Short mmCIF file of C-alpha atoms in Angstrom, two decimals:
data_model
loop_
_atom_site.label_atom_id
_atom_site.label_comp_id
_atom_site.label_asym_id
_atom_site.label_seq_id
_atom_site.Cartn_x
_atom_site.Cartn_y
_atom_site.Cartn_z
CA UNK A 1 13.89 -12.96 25.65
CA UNK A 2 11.62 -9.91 25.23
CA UNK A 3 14.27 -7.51 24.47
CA UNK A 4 16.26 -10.06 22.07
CA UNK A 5 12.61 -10.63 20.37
CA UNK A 6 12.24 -6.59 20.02
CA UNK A 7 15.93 -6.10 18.57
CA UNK A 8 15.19 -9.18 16.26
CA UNK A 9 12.15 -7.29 15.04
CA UNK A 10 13.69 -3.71 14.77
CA UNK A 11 16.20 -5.22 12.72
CA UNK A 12 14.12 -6.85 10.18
CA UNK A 13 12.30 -3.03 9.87
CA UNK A 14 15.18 -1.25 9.41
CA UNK A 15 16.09 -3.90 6.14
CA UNK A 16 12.50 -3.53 5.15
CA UNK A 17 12.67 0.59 5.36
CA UNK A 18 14.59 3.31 4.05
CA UNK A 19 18.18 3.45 4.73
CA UNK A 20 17.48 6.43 6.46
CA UNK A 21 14.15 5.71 8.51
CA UNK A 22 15.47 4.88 12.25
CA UNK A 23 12.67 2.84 14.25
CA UNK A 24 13.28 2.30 18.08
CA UNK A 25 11.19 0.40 20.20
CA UNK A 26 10.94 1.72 23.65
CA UNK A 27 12.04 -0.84 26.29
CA UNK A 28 9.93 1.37 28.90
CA UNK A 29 6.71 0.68 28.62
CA UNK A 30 5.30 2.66 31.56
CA UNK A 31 4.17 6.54 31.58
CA UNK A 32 1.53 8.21 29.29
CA UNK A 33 4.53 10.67 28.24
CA UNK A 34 4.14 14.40 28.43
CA UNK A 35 6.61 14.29 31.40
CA UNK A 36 8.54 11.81 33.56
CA UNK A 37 12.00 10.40 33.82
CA UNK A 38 12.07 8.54 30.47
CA UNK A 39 15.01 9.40 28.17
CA UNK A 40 12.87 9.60 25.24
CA UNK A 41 10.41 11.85 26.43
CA UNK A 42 9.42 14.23 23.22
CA UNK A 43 8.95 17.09 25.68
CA UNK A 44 12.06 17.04 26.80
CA UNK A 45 14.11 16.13 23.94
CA UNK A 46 11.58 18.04 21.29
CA UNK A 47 12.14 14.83 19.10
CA UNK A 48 9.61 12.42 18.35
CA UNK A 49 11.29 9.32 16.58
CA UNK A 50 11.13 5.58 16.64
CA UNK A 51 7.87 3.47 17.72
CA UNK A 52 5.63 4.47 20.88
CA UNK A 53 4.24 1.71 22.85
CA UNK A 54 2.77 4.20 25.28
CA UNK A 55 0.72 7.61 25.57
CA UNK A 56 2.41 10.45 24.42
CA UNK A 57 0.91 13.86 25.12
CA UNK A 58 2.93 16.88 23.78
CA UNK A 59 2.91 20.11 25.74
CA UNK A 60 2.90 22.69 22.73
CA UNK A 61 6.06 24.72 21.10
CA UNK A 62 8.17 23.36 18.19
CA UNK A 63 9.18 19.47 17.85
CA UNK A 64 11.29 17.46 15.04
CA UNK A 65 9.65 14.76 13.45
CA UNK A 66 12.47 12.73 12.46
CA UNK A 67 12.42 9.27 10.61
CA UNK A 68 9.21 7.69 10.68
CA UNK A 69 7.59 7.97 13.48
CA UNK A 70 5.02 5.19 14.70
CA UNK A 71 2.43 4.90 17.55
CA UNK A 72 1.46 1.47 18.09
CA UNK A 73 -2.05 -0.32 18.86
CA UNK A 74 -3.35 0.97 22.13
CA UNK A 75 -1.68 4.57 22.49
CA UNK A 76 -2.86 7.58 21.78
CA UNK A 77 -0.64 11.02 20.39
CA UNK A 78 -2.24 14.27 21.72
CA UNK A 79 -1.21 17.75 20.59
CA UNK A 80 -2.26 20.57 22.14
CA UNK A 81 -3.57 23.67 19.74
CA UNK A 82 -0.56 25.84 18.05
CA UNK A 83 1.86 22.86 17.94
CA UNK A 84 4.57 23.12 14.96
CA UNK A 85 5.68 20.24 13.64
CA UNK A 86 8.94 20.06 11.76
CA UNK A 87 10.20 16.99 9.92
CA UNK A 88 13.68 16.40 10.31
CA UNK A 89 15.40 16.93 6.71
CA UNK A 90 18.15 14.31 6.61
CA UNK A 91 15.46 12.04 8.23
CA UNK A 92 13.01 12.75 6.12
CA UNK A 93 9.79 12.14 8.77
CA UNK A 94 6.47 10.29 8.29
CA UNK A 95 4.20 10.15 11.50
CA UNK A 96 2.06 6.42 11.01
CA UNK A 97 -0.90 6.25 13.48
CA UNK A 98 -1.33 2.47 13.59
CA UNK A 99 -4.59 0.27 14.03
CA UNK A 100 -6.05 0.52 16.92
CA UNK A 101 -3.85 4.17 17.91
CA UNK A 102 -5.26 7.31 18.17
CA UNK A 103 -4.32 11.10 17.23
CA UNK A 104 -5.81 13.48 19.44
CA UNK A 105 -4.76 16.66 17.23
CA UNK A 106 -6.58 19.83 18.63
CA UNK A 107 -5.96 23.44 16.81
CA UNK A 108 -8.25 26.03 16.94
CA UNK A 109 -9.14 28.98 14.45
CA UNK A 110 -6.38 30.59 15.65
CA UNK A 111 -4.29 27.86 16.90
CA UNK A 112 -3.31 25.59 13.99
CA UNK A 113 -1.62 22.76 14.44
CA UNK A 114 1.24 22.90 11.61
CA UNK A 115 3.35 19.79 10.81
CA UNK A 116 6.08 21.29 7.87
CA UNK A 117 9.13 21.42 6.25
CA UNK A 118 12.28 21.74 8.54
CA UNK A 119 13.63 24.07 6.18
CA UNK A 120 13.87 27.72 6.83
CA UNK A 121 11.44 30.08 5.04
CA UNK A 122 12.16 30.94 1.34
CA UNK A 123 13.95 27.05 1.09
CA UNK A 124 11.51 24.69 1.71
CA UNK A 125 10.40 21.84 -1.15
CA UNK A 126 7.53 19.87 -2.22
CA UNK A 127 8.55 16.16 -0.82
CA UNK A 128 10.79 18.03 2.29
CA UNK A 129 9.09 14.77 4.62
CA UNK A 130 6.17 12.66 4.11
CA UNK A 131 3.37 13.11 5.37
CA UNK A 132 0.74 11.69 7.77
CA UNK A 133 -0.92 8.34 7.53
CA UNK A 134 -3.99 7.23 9.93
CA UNK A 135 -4.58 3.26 9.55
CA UNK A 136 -7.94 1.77 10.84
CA UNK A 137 -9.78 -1.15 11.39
CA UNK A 138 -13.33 -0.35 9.25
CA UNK A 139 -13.85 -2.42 6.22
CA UNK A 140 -12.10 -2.23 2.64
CA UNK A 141 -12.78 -4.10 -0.49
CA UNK A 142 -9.11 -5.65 0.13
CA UNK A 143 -8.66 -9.01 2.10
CA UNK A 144 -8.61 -9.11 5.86
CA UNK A 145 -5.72 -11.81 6.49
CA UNK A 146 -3.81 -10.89 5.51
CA UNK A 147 -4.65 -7.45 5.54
CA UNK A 148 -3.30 -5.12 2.75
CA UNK A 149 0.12 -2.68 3.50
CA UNK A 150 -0.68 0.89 3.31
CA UNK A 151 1.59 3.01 0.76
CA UNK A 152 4.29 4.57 1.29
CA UNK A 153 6.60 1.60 2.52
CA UNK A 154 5.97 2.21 6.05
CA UNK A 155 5.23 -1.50 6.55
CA UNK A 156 1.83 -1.50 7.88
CA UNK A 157 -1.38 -2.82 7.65
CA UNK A 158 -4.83 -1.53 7.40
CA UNK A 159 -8.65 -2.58 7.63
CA UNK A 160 -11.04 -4.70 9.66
CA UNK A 161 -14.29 -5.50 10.26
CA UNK A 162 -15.10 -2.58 12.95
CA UNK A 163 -17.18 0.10 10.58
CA UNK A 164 -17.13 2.68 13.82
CA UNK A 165 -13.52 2.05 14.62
CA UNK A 166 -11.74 5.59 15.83
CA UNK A 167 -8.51 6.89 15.17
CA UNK A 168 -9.13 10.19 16.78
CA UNK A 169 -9.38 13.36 15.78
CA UNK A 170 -8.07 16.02 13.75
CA UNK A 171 -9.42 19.23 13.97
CA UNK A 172 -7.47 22.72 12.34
CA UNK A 173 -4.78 21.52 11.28
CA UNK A 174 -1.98 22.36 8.21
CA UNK A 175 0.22 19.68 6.32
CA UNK A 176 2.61 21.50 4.37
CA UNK A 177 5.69 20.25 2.12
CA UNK A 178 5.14 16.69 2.26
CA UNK A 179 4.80 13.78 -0.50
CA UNK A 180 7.79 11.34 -0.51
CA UNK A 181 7.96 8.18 -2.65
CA UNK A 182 8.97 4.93 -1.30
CA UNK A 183 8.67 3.58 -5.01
CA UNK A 184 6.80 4.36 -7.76
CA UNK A 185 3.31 3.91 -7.44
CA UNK A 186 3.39 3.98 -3.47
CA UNK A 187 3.73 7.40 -1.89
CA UNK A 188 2.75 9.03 1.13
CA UNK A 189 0.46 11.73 0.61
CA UNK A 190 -0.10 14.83 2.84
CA UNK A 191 -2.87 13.08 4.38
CA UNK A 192 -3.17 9.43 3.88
CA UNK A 193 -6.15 7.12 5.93
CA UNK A 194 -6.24 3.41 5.50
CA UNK A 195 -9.68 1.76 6.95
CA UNK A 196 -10.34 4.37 8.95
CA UNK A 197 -13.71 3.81 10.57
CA UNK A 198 -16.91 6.44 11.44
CA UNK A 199 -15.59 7.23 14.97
CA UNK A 200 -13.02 9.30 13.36
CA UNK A 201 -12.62 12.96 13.43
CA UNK A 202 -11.47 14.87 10.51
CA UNK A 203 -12.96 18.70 9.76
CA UNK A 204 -10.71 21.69 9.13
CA UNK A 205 -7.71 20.16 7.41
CA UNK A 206 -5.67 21.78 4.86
CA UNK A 207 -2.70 20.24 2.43
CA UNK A 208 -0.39 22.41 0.65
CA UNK A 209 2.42 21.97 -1.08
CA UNK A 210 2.55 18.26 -1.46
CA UNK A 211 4.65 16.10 -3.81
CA UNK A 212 1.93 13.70 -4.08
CA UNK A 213 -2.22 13.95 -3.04
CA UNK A 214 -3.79 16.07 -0.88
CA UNK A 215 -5.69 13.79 0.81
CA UNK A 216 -6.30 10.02 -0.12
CA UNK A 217 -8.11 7.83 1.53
CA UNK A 218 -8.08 3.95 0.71
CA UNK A 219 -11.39 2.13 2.00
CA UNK A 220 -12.74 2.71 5.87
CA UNK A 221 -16.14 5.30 6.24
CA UNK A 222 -14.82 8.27 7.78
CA UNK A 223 -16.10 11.57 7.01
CA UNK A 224 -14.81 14.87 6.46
CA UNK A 225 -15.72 18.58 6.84
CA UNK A 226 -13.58 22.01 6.05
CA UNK A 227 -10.95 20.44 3.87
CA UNK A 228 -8.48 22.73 1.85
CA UNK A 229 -6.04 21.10 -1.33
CA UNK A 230 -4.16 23.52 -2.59
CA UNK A 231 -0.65 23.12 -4.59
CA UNK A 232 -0.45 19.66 -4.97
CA UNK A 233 1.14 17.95 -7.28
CA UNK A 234 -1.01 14.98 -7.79
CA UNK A 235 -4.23 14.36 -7.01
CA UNK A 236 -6.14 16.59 -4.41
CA UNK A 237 -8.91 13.91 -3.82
CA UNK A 238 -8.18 10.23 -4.10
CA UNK A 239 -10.36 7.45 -3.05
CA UNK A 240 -9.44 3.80 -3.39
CA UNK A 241 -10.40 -0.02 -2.28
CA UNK A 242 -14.43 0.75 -1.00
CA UNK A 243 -13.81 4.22 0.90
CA UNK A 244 -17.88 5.01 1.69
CA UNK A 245 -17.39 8.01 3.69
CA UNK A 246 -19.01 11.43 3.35
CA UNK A 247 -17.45 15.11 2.57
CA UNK A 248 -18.77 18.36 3.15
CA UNK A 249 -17.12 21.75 2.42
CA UNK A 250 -14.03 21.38 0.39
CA UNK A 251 -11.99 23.72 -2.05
CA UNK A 252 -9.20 22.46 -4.33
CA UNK A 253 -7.28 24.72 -6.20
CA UNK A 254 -4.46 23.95 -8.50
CA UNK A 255 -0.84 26.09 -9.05
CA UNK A 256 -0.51 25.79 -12.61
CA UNK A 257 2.90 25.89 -12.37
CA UNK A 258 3.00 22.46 -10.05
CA UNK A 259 2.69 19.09 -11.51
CA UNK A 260 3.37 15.48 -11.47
CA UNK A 261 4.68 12.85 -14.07
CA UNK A 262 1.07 11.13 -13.79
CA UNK A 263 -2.09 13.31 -14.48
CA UNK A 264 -3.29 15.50 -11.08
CA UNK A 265 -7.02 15.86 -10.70
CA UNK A 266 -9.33 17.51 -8.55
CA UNK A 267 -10.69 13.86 -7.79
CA UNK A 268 -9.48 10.35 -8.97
CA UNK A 269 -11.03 7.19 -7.70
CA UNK A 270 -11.45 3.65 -8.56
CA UNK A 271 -12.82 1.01 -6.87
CA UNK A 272 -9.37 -0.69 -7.26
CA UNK A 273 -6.65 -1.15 -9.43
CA UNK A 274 -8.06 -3.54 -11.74
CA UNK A 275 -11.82 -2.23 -11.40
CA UNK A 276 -13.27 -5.11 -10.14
CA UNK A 277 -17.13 -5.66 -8.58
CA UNK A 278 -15.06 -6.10 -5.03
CA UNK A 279 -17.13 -5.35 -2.50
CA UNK A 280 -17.92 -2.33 -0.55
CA UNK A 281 -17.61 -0.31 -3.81
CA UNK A 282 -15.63 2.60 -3.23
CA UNK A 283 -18.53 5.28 -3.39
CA UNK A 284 -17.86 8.33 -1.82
CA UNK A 285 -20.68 10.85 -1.41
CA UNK A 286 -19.63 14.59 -1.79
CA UNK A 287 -21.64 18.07 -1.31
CA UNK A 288 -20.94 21.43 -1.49
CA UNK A 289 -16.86 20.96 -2.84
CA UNK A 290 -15.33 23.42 -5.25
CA UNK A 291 -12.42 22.67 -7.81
CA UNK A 292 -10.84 25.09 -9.11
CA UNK A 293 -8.18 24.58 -12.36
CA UNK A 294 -5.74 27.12 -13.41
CA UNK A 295 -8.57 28.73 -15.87
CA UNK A 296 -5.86 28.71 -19.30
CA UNK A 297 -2.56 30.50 -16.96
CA UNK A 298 0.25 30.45 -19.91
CA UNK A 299 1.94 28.67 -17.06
CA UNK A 300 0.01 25.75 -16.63
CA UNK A 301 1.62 22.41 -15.90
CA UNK A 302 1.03 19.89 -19.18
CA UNK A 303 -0.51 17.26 -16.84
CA UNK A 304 -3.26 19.19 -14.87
CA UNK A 305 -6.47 17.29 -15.93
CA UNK A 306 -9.74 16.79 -14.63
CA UNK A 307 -11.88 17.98 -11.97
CA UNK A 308 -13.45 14.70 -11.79
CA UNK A 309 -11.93 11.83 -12.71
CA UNK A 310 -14.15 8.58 -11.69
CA UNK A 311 -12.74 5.18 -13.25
CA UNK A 312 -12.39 1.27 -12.99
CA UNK A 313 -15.93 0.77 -11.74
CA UNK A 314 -16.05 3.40 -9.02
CA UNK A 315 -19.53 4.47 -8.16
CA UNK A 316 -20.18 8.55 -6.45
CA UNK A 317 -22.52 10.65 -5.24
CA UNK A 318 -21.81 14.24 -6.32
CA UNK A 319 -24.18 17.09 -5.44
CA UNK A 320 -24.21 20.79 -5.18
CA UNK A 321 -20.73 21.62 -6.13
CA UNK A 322 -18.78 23.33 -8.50
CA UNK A 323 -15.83 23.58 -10.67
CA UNK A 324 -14.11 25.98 -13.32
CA UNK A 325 -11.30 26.33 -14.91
CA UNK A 326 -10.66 22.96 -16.03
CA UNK A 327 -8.06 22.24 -18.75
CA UNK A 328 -9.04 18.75 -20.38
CA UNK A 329 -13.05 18.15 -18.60
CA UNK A 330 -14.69 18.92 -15.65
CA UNK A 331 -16.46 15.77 -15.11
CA UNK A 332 -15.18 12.51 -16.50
CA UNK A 333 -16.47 8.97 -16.09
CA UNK A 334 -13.80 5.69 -17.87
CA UNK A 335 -15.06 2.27 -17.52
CA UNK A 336 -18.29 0.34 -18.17
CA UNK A 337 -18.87 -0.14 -15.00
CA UNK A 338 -18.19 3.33 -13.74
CA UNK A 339 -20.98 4.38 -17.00
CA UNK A 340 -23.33 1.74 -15.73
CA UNK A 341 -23.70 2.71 -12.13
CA UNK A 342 -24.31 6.44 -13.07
CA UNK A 343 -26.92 5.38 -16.30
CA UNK A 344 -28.88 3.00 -13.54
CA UNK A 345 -28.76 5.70 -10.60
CA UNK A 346 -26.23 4.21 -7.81
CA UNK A 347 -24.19 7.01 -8.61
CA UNK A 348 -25.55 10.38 -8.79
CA UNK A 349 -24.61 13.67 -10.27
CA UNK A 350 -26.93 16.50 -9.62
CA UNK A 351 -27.60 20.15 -9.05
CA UNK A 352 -23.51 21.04 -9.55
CA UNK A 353 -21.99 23.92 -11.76
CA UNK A 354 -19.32 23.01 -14.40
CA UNK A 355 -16.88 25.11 -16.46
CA UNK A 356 -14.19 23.51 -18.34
CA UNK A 357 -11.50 24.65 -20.76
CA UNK A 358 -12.63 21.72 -23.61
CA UNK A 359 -15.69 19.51 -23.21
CA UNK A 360 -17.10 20.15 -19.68
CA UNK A 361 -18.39 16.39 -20.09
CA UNK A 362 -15.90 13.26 -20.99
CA UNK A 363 -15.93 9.70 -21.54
CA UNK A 364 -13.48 7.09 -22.62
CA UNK A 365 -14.27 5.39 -26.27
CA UNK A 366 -15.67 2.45 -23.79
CA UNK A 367 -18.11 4.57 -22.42
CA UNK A 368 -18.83 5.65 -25.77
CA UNK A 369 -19.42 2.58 -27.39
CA UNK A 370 -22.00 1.07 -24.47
CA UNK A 371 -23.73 4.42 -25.74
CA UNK A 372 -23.86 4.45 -29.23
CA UNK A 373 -24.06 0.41 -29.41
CA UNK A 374 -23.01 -0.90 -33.12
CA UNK A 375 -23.29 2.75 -35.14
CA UNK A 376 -19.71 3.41 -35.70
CA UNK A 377 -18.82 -0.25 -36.66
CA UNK A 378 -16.45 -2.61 -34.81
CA UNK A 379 -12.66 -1.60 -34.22
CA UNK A 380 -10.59 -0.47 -35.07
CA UNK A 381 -12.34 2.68 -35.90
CA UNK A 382 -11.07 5.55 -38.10
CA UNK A 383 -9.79 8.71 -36.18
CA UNK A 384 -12.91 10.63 -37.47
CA UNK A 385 -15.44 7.91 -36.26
CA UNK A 386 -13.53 7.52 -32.86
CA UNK A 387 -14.12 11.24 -32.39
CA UNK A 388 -17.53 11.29 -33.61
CA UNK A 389 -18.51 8.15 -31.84
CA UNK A 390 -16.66 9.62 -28.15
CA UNK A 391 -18.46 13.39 -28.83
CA UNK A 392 -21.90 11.43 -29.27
CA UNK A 393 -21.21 9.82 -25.78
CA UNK A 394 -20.48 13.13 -24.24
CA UNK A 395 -23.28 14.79 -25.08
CA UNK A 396 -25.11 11.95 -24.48
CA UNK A 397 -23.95 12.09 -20.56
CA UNK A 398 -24.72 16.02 -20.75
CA UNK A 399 -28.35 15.71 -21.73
CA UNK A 400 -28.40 13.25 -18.89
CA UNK A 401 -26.92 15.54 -15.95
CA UNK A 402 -28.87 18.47 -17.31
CA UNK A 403 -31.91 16.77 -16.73
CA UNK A 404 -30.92 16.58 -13.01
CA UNK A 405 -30.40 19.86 -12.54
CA UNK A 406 -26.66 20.05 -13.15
CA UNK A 407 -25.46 23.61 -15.27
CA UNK A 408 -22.59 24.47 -17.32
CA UNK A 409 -21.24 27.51 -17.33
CA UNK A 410 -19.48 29.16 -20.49
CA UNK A 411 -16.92 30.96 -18.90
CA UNK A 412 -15.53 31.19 -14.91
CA UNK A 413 -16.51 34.59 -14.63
CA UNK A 414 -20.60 33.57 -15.05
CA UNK A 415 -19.76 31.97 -11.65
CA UNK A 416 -19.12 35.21 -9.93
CA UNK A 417 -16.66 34.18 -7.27
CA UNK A 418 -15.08 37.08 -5.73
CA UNK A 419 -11.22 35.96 -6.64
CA UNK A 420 -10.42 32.26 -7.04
CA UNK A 421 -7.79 32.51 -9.53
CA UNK A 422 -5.33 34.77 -7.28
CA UNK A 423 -1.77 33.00 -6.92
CA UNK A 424 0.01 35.77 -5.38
CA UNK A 425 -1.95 36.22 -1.77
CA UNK A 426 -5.24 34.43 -0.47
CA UNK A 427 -7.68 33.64 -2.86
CA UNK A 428 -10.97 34.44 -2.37
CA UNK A 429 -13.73 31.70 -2.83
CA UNK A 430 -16.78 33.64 -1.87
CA UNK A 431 -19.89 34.23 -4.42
CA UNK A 432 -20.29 37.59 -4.56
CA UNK A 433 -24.05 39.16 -4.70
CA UNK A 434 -25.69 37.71 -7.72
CA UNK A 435 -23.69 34.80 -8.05
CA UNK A 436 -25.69 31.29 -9.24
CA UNK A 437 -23.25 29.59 -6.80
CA UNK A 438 -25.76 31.49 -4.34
CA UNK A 439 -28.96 28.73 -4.74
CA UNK A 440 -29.44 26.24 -6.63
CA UNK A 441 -28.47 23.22 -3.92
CA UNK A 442 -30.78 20.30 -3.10
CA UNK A 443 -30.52 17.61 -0.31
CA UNK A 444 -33.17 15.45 -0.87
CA UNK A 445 -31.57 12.34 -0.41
CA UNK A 446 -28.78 13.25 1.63
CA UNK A 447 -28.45 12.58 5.68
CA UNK A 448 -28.10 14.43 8.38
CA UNK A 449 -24.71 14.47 8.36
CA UNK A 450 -24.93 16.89 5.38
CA UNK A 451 -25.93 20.71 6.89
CA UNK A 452 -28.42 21.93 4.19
CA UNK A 453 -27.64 25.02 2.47
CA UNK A 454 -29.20 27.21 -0.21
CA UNK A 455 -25.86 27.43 -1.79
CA UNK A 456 -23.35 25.28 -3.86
CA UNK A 457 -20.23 24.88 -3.32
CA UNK A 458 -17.77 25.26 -0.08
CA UNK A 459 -18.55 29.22 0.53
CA UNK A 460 -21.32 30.68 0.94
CA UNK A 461 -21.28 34.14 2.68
CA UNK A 462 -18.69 33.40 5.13
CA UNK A 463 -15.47 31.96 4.89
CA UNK A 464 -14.78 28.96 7.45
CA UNK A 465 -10.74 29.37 6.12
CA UNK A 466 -10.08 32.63 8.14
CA UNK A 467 -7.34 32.46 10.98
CA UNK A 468 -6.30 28.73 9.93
CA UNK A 469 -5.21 28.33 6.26
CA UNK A 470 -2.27 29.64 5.03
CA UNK A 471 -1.43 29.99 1.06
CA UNK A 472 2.24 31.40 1.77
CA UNK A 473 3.74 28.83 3.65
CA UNK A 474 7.02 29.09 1.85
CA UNK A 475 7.28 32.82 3.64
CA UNK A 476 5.65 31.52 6.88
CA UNK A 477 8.61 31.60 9.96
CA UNK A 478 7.84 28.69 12.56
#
């Protein structure tokens, strides 16, 4: 009866899943993998596919990641520092770390773990596999029975009531070449986390390359440390349905050249789709991140936007950070709601550097209405008026943040970085002597999880990416 139950079940997946996602379920249950007699033993086979019920722990070299690839509740995935990766390419993989599962994913400096493209160097694509997804059991603003299905149409659910929950750790490690849609609106991104609680490990991650976010992250409190975004097509920061967690030391850097059909920011969050007052309000609170633009390249893509883009009643906390280079705004606030919680205090923008290519401050005409009340007259306005009226609200917001110690600069080079614009190479982040990005932070305010430093931004006079990151994977041989 058990087995018929299992086929039964594997059969309904493989309706519910791409034609070309292949889900087994192991019949032996027994083992913690790494070794033994069982016939689907990734170390022997270098192929991880189907649906674990059991431990697997790899032993280091090169694997396939081939279809999507799930561990179920109550197993844990551990791989060992300078592990590679490589999705399958007919097969396009996806590696789902269910509720109640764990990743144990353990690079070092100099030991990245790499999951990539299966192509050879100088062929591989944006959207070659998709991407990883961690799914928790810590709150979301979303219902809990049932509980919502993550993106990506990988068929699972996410969130709980367990605000500590853990689903592992993830420590140095590089997601290159990922991003596939299942439909439109519901990707997988490079990294995706759904309810994924406080117990959770995530510092010294980098996406590149992806067909879809960097890293988003829909409800659940974990933090983050050491993240890199760069080459994305979407989104490099995306926060949905009450994600509370906290992020230190992040740089985002755009390829002008890369786009999507939807606008790509350095952030975009909402508290949901509809931005409701469901509760926990997604409020993420970030220090010491910088977003970087493509700074007016001929080349860049029509849809690069903002480097903040907080909507549909999202509240933040934002301090000493920076961005430059900005095509449309730097910081940019749409909905009521969103305006209210920053006017009032819950959300806080303070002691951050700003450079933009057009107004480093925006608002929607919403926004800009609650501000100026009835002194443009009721709609529809006049182009003029709307312009007027939207330009009144943006200063408005500007007088506001620099009262709280926020500065704008008038071009990127009053920043002083040493090279952040370099495309062809590594980038350098670092302030060099003189720079503002050198003081200027504050932390009243902010917990201990939060290291204090004089500086802003996610460099000060060392550089936490060396040995790790990589900004040639296309050349890189694995």
């Amino acid at each position: 009866m058990q087995t018929l139950q299992r086929a039964a079940w594997a059969m309904a997946t493989a309706v519910l899943l791409n034609a070309c996602v292949k889900v087994n379920i192991n019949d032996d249950n027994g083992g913690t993998g790494g070794g033994g007699s069982q016939a689907d033993d990734p170390n022997t086979t270098r192929v991880l596919q189907g649906s674990y019920e059991r431990n697997i722990t790899l032993t280091g070299g090169t694997y396939t990641l081939r279809g999507y690839v799930y561990f179920q509740q109550g197993t844990t995935l551990t791989i060992p520092a300078g592990t590679i990766i490589k999705s399958d390419i007919s097969q396009k993989g996806a590696l789902i770390i269910e509720r109640g599962a764990r990743i144990e994913a353990l690079g070092t400096a100099t030991q990245p773990i790499v999951f990539t493209s299966g192509r050879p160097a100088g062929q591989r694509q944006r959207g070659d596999w998709g991407g990883v997804i961690l799914l928790g059991n810590a709150p979301t603003n979303r219902p809990t029975s049932p509980a919502p299905l993550i993106e990506g149409g990988v068929d699972r659910r996410y969130g709980g009531t367990i605000p500590n929950d853990n689903s592992g750790t993830m420590r140095y490690v590089r997601i290159e070449w990922a991003g596939i849609a299942a439909e439109p609106g519901s990707e997988i991104n490079a990294l995706t986390t759904g309810g994924v609680g406080s117990g959770t490990t995530l510092e010294y991650i980098q996406a590149s390359y992806g067909n879809d976010d960097g890293f988003e992250f829909f409800g659940g409190n974990h933090d983050c440390k050491y993240l890199v975004s760069y080459a994305t097509s979407d989104d490099d920061l995306d926060f949905d349905f009450g994600y509370t967690g906290r992020i230190q030391f992040a740089v985002i850097q755009r390829r002008p050249e890369i786009g999507d059909t939807d606008a790509g920011n350095g952030v975009e969050a909402d508290n949901d789709g509809s931005g409701s007052s469901a509760t926990p309000f997604t409020r993420p609170v970030l220090s010491n991140i910088t977003w970087i633009g493509s700074n007016g390249n001929p080349a860049t893509h029509a849809n690069e936007n903002f480097g903040n883009r907080w909507r549909r009643a999202v509240q933040f906390v934002v301090r000493n950070s920076i961005m430059l280079g900005w095509p449309r705004a730097g910081f940019s606030m749409e909905s009521v709601a969103t305006y209210n919680a920053y006017n009032s205090g819950t959300s806080v923008w303070r002691n951050n550097i700003i450079h933009a290519l057009a107004a480093p401050y925006n608002v929607d005409s919403v926004i800009a209405r609650a501000i100026t009340g009835a002194k443009y007259g009721p709609n529809p306005l006049s182009a003029a008026d709307r312009a007027a009226m939207i330009n009144e609200g943006r200063d408005a917001v500007r007088v506001k943040a620099e009262g709280e110690g926020n500065t704008v600069a008038a071009s990127a080079n009053d920043l002083q970085l040493e090279d952040p614009f370099k495309l062809d190479g590594t980038p350098n982040y670092l302030p060099k002597a003189g720079s503002p990005a050198l003081t200027g932070a504050n932390f009243t305010g902010l917990d201990a999880f939060f290291t204090v430093t004089p500086w802003r931004g996610a460099f000060g006079p060392t550089n936490w990416m060396t040995g790790w990151v990589s900004f040639t994977p296309q050349t890189n041989t694995y």
